[in-house]
Coordinates of C-alpha atoms in Angstrom, one line a residue:
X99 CA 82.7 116.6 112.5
X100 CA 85.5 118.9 111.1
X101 CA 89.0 118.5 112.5
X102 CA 90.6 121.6 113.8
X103 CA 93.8 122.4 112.4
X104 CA 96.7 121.9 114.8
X105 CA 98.9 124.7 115.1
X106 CA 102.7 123.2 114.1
X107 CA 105.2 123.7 116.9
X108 CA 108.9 125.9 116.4
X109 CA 111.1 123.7 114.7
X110 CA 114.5 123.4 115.7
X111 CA 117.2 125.1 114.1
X112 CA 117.4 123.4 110.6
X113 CA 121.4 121.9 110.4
X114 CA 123.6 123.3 107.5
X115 CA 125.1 121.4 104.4
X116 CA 128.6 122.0 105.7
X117 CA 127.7 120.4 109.4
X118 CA 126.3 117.2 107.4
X119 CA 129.1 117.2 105.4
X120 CA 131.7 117.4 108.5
X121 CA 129.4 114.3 110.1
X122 CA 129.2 112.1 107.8
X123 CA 132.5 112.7 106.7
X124 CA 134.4 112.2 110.3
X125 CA 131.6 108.9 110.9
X126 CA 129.2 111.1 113.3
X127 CA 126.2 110.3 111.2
X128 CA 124.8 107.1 111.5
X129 CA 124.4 105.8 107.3
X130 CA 121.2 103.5 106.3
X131 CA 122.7 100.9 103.8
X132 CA 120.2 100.3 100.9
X133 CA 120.3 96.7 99.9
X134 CA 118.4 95.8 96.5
X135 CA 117.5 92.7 97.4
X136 CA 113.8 91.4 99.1
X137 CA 115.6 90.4 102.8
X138 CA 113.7 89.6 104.9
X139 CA 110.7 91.5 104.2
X140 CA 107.0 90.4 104.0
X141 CA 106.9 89.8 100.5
X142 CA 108.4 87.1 97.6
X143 CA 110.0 88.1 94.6
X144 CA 107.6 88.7 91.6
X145 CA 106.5 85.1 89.7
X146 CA 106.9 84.7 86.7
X147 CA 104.1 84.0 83.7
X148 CA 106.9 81.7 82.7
X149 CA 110.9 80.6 82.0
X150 CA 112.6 83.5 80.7
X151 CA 112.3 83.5 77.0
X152 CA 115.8 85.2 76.5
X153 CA 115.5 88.6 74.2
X154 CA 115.0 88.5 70.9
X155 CA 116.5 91.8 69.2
X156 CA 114.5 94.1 66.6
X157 CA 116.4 95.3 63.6
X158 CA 118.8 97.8 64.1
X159 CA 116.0 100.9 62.1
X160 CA 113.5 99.7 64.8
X161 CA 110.8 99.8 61.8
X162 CA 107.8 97.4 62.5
X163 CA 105.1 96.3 60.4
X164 CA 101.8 94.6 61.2
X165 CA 98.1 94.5 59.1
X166 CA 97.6 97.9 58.0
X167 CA 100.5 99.6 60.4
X168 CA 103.9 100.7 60.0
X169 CA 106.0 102.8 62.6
X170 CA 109.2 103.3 63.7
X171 CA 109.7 102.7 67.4
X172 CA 112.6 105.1 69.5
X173 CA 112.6 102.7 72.9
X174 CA 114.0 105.8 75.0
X175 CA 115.4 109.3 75.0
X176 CA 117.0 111.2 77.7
X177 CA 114.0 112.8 79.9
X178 CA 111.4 112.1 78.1
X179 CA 109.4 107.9 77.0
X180 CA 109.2 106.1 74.5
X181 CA 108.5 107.5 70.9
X182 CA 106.5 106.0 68.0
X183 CA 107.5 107.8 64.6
X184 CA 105.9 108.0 61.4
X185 CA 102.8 106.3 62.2
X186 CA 100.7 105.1 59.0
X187 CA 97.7 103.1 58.6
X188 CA 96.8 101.6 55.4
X189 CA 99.6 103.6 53.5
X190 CA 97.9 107.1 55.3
X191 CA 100.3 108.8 57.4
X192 CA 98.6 109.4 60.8
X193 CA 101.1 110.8 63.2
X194 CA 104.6 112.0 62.8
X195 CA 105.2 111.3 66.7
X196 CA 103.5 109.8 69.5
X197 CA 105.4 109.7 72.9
X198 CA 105.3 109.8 76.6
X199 CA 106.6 113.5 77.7
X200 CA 106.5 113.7 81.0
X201 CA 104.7 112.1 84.3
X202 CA 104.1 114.1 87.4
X203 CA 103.2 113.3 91.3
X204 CA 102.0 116.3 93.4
X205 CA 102.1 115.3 97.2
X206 CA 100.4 116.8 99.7
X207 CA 101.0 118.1 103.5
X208 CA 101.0 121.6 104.8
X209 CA 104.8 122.7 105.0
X210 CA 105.7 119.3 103.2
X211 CA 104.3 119.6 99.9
X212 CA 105.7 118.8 97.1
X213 CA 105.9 117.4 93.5
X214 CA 108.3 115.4 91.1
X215 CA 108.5 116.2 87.6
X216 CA 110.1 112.5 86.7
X217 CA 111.0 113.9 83.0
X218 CA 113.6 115.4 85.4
X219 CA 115.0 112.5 86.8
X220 CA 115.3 111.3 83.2
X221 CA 112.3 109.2 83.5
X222 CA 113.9 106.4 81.7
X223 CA 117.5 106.1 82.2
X224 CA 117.2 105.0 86.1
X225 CA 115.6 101.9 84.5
X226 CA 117.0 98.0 83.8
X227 CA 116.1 96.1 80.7
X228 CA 112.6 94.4 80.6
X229 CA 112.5 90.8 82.3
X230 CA 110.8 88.2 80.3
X231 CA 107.9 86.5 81.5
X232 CA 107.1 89.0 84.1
X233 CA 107.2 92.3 81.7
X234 CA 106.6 90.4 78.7
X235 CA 105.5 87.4 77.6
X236 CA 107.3 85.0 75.7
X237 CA 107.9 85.2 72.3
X238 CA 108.3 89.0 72.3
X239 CA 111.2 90.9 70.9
X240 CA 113.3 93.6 72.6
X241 CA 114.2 96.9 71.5
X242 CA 118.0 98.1 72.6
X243 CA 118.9 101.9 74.0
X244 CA 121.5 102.9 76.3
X245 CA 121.9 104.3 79.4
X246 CA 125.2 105.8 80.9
X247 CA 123.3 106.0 84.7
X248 CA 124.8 103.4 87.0
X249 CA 122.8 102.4 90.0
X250 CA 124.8 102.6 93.3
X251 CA 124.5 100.5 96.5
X252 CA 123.3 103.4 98.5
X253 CA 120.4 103.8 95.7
X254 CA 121.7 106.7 94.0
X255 CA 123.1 106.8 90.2
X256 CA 126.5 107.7 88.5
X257 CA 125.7 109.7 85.0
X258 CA 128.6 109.5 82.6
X259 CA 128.1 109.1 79.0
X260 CA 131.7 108.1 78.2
X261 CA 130.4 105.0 80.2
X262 CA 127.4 104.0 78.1
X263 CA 125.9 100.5 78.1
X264 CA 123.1 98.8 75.8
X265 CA 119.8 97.9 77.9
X266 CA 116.2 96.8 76.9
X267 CA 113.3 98.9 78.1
X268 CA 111.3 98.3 75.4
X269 CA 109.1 95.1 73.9
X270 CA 106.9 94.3 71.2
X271 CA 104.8 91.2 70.7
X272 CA 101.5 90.2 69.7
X273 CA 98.5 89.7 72.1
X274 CA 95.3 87.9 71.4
X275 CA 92.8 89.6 73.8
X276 CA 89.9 88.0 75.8
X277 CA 86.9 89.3 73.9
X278 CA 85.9 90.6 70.6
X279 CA 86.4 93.6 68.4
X280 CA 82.9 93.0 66.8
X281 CA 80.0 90.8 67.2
X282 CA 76.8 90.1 66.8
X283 CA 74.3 87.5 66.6
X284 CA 72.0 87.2 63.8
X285 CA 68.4 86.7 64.6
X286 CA 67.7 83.7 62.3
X287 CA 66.8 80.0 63.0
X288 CA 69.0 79.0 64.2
X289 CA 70.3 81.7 65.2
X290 CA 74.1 82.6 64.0
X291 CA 76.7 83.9 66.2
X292 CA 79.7 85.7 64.4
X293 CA 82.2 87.9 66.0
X294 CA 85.9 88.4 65.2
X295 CA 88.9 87.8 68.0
X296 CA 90.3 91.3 69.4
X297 CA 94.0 91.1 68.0
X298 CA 96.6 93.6 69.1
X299 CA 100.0 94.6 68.5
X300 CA 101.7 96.0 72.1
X301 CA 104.7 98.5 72.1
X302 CA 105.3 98.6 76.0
X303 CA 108.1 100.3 78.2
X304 CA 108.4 100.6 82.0
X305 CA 110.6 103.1 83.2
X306 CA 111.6 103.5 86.8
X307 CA 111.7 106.4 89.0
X308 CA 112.7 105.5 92.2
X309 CA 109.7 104.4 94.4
X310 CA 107.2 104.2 91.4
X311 CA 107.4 102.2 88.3
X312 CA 105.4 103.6 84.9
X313 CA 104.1 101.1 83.0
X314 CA 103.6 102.5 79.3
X315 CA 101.4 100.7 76.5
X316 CA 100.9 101.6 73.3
X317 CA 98.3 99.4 71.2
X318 CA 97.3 98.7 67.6
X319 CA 94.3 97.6 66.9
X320 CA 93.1 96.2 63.3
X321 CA 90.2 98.9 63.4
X322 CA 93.1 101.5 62.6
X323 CA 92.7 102.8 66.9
X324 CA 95.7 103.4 69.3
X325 CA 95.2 102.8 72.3
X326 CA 97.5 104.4 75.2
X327 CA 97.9 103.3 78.8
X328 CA 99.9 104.2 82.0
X329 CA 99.9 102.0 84.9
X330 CA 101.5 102.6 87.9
X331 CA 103.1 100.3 90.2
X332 CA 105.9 100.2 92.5
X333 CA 105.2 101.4 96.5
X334 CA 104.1 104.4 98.1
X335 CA 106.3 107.6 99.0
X336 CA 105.2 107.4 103.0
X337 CA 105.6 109.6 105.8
X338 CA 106.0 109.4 109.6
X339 CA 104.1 111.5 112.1
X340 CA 104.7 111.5 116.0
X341 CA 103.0 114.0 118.6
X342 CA 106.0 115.8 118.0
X343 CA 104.6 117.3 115.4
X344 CA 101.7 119.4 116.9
X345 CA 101.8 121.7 119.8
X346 CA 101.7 119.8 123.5
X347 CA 98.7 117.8 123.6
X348 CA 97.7 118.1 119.8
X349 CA 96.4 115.1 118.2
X350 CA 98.9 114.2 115.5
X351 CA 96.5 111.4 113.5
X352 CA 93.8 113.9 113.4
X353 CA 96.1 116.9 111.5
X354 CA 98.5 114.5 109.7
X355 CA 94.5 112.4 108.2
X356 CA 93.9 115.9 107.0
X357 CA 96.6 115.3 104.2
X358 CA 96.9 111.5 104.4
X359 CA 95.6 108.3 105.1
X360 CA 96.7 106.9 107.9
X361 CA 98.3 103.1 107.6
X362 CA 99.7 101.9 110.7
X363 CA 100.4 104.5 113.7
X364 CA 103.1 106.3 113.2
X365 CA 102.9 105.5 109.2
X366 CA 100.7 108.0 106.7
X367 CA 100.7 108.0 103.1
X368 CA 100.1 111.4 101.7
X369 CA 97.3 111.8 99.3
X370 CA 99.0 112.3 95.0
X371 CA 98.4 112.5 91.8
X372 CA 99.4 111.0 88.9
X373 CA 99.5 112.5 85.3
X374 CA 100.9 111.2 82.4
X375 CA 101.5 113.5 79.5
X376 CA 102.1 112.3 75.9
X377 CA 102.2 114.8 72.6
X378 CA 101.0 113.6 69.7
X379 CA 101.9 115.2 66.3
X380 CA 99.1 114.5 63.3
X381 CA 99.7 114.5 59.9
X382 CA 96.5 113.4 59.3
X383 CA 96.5 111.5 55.6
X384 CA 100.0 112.8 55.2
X385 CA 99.3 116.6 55.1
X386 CA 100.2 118.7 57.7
X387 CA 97.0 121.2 57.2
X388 CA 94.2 120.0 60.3
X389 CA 92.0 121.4 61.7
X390 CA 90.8 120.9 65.2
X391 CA 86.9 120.2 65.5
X392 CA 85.0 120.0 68.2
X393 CA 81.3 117.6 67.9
X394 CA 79.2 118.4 70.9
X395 CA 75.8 116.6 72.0
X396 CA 73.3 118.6 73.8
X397 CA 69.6 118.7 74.2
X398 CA 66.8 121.1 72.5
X399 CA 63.3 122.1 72.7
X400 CA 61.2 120.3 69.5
X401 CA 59.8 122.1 67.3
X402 CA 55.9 121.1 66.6
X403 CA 56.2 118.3 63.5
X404 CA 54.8 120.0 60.1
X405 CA 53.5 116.7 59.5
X406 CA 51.2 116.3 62.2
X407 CA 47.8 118.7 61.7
X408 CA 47.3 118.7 65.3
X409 CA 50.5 119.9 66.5
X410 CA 51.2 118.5 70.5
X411 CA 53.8 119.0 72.9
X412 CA 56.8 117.0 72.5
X413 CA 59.6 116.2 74.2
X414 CA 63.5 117.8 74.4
X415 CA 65.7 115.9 71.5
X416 CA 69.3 115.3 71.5
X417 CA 71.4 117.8 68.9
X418 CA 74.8 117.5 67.4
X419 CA 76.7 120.9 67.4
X420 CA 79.8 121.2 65.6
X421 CA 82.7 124.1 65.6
X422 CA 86.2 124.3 64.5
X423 CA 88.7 126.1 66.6
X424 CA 90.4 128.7 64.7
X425 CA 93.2 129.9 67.2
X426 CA 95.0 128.7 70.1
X427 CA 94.4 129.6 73.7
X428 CA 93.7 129.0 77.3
X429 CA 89.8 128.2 77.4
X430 CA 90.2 128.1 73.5
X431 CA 91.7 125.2 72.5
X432 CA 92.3 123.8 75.9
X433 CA 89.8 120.9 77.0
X434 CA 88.7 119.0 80.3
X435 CA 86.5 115.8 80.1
X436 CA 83.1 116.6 81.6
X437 CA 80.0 114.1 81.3
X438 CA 77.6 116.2 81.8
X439 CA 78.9 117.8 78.2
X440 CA 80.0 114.7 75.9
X441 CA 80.8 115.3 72.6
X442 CA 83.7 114.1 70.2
X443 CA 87.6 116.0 70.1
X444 CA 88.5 115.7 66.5
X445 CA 92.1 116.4 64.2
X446 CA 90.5 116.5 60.2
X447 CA 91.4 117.8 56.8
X448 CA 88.8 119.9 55.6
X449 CA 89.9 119.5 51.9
X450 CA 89.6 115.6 52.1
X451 CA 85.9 114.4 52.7
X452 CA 83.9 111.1 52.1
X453 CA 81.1 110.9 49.5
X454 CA 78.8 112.2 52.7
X455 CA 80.8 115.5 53.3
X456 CA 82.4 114.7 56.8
X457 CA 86.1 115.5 56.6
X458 CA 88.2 112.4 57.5
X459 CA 90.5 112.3 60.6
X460 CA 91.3 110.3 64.0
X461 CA 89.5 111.6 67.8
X462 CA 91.0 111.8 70.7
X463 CA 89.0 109.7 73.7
X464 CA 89.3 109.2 77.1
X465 CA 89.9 105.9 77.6
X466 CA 89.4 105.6 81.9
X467 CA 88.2 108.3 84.1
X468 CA 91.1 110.6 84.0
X469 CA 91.2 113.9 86.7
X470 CA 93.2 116.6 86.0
X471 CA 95.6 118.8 88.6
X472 CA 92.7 119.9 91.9
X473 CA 95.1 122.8 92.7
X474 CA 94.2 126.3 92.1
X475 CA 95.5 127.5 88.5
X476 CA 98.3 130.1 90.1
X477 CA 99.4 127.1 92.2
X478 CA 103.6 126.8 91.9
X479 CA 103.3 123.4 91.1
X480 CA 100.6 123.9 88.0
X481 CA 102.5 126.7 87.1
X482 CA 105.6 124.7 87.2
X483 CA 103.5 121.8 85.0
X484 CA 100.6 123.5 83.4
X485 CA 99.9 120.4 81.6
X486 CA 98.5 119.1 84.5
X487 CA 94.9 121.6 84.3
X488 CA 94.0 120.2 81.1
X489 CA 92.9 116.7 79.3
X490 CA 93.3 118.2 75.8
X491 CA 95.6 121.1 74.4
X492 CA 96.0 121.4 70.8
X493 CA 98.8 124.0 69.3
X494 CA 100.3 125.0 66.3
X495 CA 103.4 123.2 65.6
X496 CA 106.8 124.8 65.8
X497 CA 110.2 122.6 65.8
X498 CA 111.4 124.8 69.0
X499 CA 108.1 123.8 70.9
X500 CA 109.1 120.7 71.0
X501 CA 108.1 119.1 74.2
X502 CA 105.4 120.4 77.3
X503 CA 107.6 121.0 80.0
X504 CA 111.4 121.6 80.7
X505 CA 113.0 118.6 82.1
X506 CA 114.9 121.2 84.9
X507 CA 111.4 122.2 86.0
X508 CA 112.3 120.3 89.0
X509 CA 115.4 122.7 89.5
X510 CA 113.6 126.2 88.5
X511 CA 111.9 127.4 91.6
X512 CA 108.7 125.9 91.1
X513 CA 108.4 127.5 87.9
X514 CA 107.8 126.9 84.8
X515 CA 111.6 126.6 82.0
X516 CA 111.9 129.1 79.2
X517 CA 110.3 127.8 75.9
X518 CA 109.5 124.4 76.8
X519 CA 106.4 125.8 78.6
X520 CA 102.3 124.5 77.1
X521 CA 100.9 127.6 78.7
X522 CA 103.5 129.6 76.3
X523 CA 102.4 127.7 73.7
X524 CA 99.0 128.4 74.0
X525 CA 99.5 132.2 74.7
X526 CA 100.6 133.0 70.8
X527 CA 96.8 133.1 69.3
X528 CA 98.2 131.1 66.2
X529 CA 95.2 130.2 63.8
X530 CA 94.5 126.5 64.3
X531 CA 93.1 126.3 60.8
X532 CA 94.4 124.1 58.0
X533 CA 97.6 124.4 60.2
X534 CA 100.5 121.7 61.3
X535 CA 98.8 120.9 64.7
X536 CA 100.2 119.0 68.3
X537 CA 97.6 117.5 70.1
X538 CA 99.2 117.4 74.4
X539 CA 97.3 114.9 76.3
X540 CA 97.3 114.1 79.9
X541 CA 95.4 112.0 81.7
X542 CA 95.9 110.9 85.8
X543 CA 94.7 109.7 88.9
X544 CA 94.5 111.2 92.2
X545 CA 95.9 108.4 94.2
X546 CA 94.2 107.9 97.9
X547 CA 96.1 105.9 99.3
X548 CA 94.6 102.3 101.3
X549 CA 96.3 100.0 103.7
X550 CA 96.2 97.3 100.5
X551 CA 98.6 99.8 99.2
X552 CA 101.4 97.8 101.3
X553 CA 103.5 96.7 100.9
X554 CA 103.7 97.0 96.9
X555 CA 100.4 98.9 95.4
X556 CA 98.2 96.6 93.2
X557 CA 98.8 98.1 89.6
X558 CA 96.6 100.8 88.7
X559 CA 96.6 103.4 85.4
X560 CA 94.8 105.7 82.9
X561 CA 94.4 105.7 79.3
X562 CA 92.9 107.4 75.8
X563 CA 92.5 106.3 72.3
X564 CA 93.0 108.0 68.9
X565 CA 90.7 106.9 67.3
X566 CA 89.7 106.8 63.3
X567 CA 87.0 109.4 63.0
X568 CA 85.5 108.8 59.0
X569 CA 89.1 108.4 58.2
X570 CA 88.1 104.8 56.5
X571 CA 84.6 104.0 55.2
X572 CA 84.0 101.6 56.8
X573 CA 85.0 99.3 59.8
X574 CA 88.5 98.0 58.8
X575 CA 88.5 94.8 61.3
X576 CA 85.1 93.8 60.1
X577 CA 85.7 94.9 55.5
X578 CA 89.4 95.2 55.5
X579 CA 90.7 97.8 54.4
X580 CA 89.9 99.7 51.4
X581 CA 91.3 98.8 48.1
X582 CA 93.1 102.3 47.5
X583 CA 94.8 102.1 51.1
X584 CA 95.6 98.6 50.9
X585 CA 97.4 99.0 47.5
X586 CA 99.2 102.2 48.8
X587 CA 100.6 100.3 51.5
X588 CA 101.4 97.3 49.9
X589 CA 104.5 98.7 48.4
X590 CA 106.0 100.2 52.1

């Protein structure tokens, strides 16, 4: 049955900044102390995989190597994630820059709504270093930054950089994971089995922002993929709800359900979402002239066969189509995931092709189901984030659109900052072909919240790959690499 809205009751008449002020400052207000540690609460510390391991330091460049990879790793910049520089497989230059951008949480309610932009509440910096054995396992080694935010009693920060100090929110280490990057068994007698170990190379950061903790991955695989993740843990941003709320007699569960889930009486947790925004920069093979290519698979009638001298009906037949973008725009070279239309997102250079003619490069692939932002386009907060509509928008580079969203977004009216805007991007029409192109991916979750949600949520994320996409000729982690890619980075 549909629940009537409740009309809201007149509110009292909202206090001023100066009265606050006067209260708290003559000892009128009563004051909540925030303590950091557990208490007495319902739940134990975090265990531990193990003793802490200490932190081994990476050199001061930051430059890693491993198999075919080498990349240069920035563990945290002000407002924005981690960064991985100068990415190169085999010698090839794939990316200039991968990073995290920015992660937003829309909230619902119906005079309560509202939305974080966490890039604007430096979505690092609030952090502490990584703890060994529960953020990484042993043996891994720690990148330095520094913050100059100093967390206060009350759970509010200092910011002065005169007062800078080194921290850790970044790690590296090796992980050997529980099944295999190929396989297969050889029909023979006997028969063979023969399969190689998945081995992976993790770059992870966690950055807190206050209630919620964003748990960032960045993988290399010996196939030449990257995998990204997001996970988000931490506990829910709640909210209270008496009859107070509703006009005399209203039913306060049935509007507040309406916008939440309801968790104990009194207690709702307002349906989010999630949405995690990286750029990634390609310089595919080195050269900064890509193209953006989109493969699509689709059904079509077939033809009677020429070969058969009785021709018979036959059945629909799958198709490839393929296209490449020439310009940038809204609905042009802006993308949603849909399943009903699968197909391959693709960064190439035309003028570099295997023997077969297909132009080498790396796709972009949803790696979890991934939603995008539900509200309506002219919504304040999507046009505040407009990252948020999409799962794929590819530009034209340009040094001064250097990031998808203003980190003072959260500041601006509910609207979106200046330059440092992806819709503006889009709107210039540049040509998209043989051009220096940014590939802006989001991927996120709307998060309904459960009573299992208290009183820490179990972990939860998103993810995509970039993928090689006849960039190598054959399957690295199975051949190797080829001979002219493993001599060209043999010297690095």
């Amino acid at each position: 049955a549909t629940v009537p809205l409740h009309p809201r009751t007149t509110r009292p008449r909202p206090v001023q900044a100066a009265e606050l002020r006067a209260a708290r400052e003559s000892g009128a207000m009563p004051l909540c102390r925030v303590r950091n540690e557990t208490g007495n609460l319902p739940w134990e510390v975090p265990r531990r995989e193990d003793a802490p391991s200490g932190r081994r330091r990476v050199e001061a460049k930051r430059g890693v190597r491993w198999g075919g990879w080498r990349f240069t790793v920035s563990p945290q910049r002000p407002s924005s994630g981690p960064a991985l520089l100068d990415v190169s497989f085999g010698g090839e230059r794939v990316l200039y820059e991968l990073s995290l951008q920015d992660a937003m949480a829309a909230y619902s309610g119906d005079d309560e709504a509202f939305f974080y932009s966490d890039a604007a509440w430096s979505l690092s910096m609030l952090s502490a270093s990584l703890e060994p054995g529960v953020d990484c396992p042993s043996g891994a080694t720690y990148f330095e930054a520094a913050t100059w935010y100093q967390l206060q009693e009350t759970g509010s920060a200092v910011a002065d950089a005169t007062r800078a100090v080194p921290f850790y929110p970044t790690c590296i280490f090796e992980w050997q994971e529980d099944h295999t990057i190929w396989r297969h068994m050889q029909n023979t007698e006997p028969p063979r089995v023969r399969g190689l170990g998945r081995r992976t190379l993790v770059v992870r950061s966690i950055a807190t922002v206050a209630n919620y903790d964003y748990i960032t991955d960045v993988k290399f695989r010996e196939d030449g993929e990257i995998e990204a993740s997001v996970r988000f843990a931490g506990y829910i941003e709640a909210r209270h709800y008496t009859d107070h709320d509703t006009e005399a007699g209203g039913d306060a569960a049935a509007h507040e359900s309406l916008y939440s889930s309801l968790l104990r009486p009194g207690l709702a947790g307002p349906v989010h979402c999630h949405i995690a925004a990286f750029k990634a920069d390609f310089d595919i093979g080195g050269v900064r002239a890509n193209t953006l290519r989109v493969t699509s698979v689709g059904a079509s009638d077939a033809p009677p066969s020429p070969r058969e001298p009785f021709p018979r009906p036959r059945h629909p037949y799958k198709v490839l189509s393929h296209r490449d973008v020439e310009a940038e725009g809204i609905g042009a070279s802006t993308f949603v995931a849909d399943p009903r239309r699968p197909g391959a997102w693709t960064i190439v250079d035309r003028a570099a092709a295997s023997p077969a003619g297909s132009p080498r490069g790396y796709a972009v692939t949803l790696g979890s189901f991934a939603t995008t932002q539900v509200l309506p386009d002219e919504h304040p907060f999507v046009r505040a984030m407009p990252f948020s509509k999409y799962h794929l928008a590819v530009t034209a580079h340009h040094d001064h659109e250097r990031r998808l969203t203003s980190p003072y977004v959260q500041y601006d009216g509910e609207e979106a900052s200046g330059a440092q805007d992806l819709d503006r991007f889009l709107s210039d029409g540049e040509s998209l072909l043989d051009a220096d192109l940014v590939a802006w991916i989001a991927v996120g979750r709307e998060h309904v919240v459960r009573q299992e949600d208290l009183p820490l949520v179990s972990n939860f994320g998103v993810a995509f790959s970039l993928q090689p996409w006849n960039f190598l000729p054959w399957n690295a982690a199975a051949s190797g690499l080829p001979p002219s890619l493993s001599e060209a980075g043999a010297g690095d």
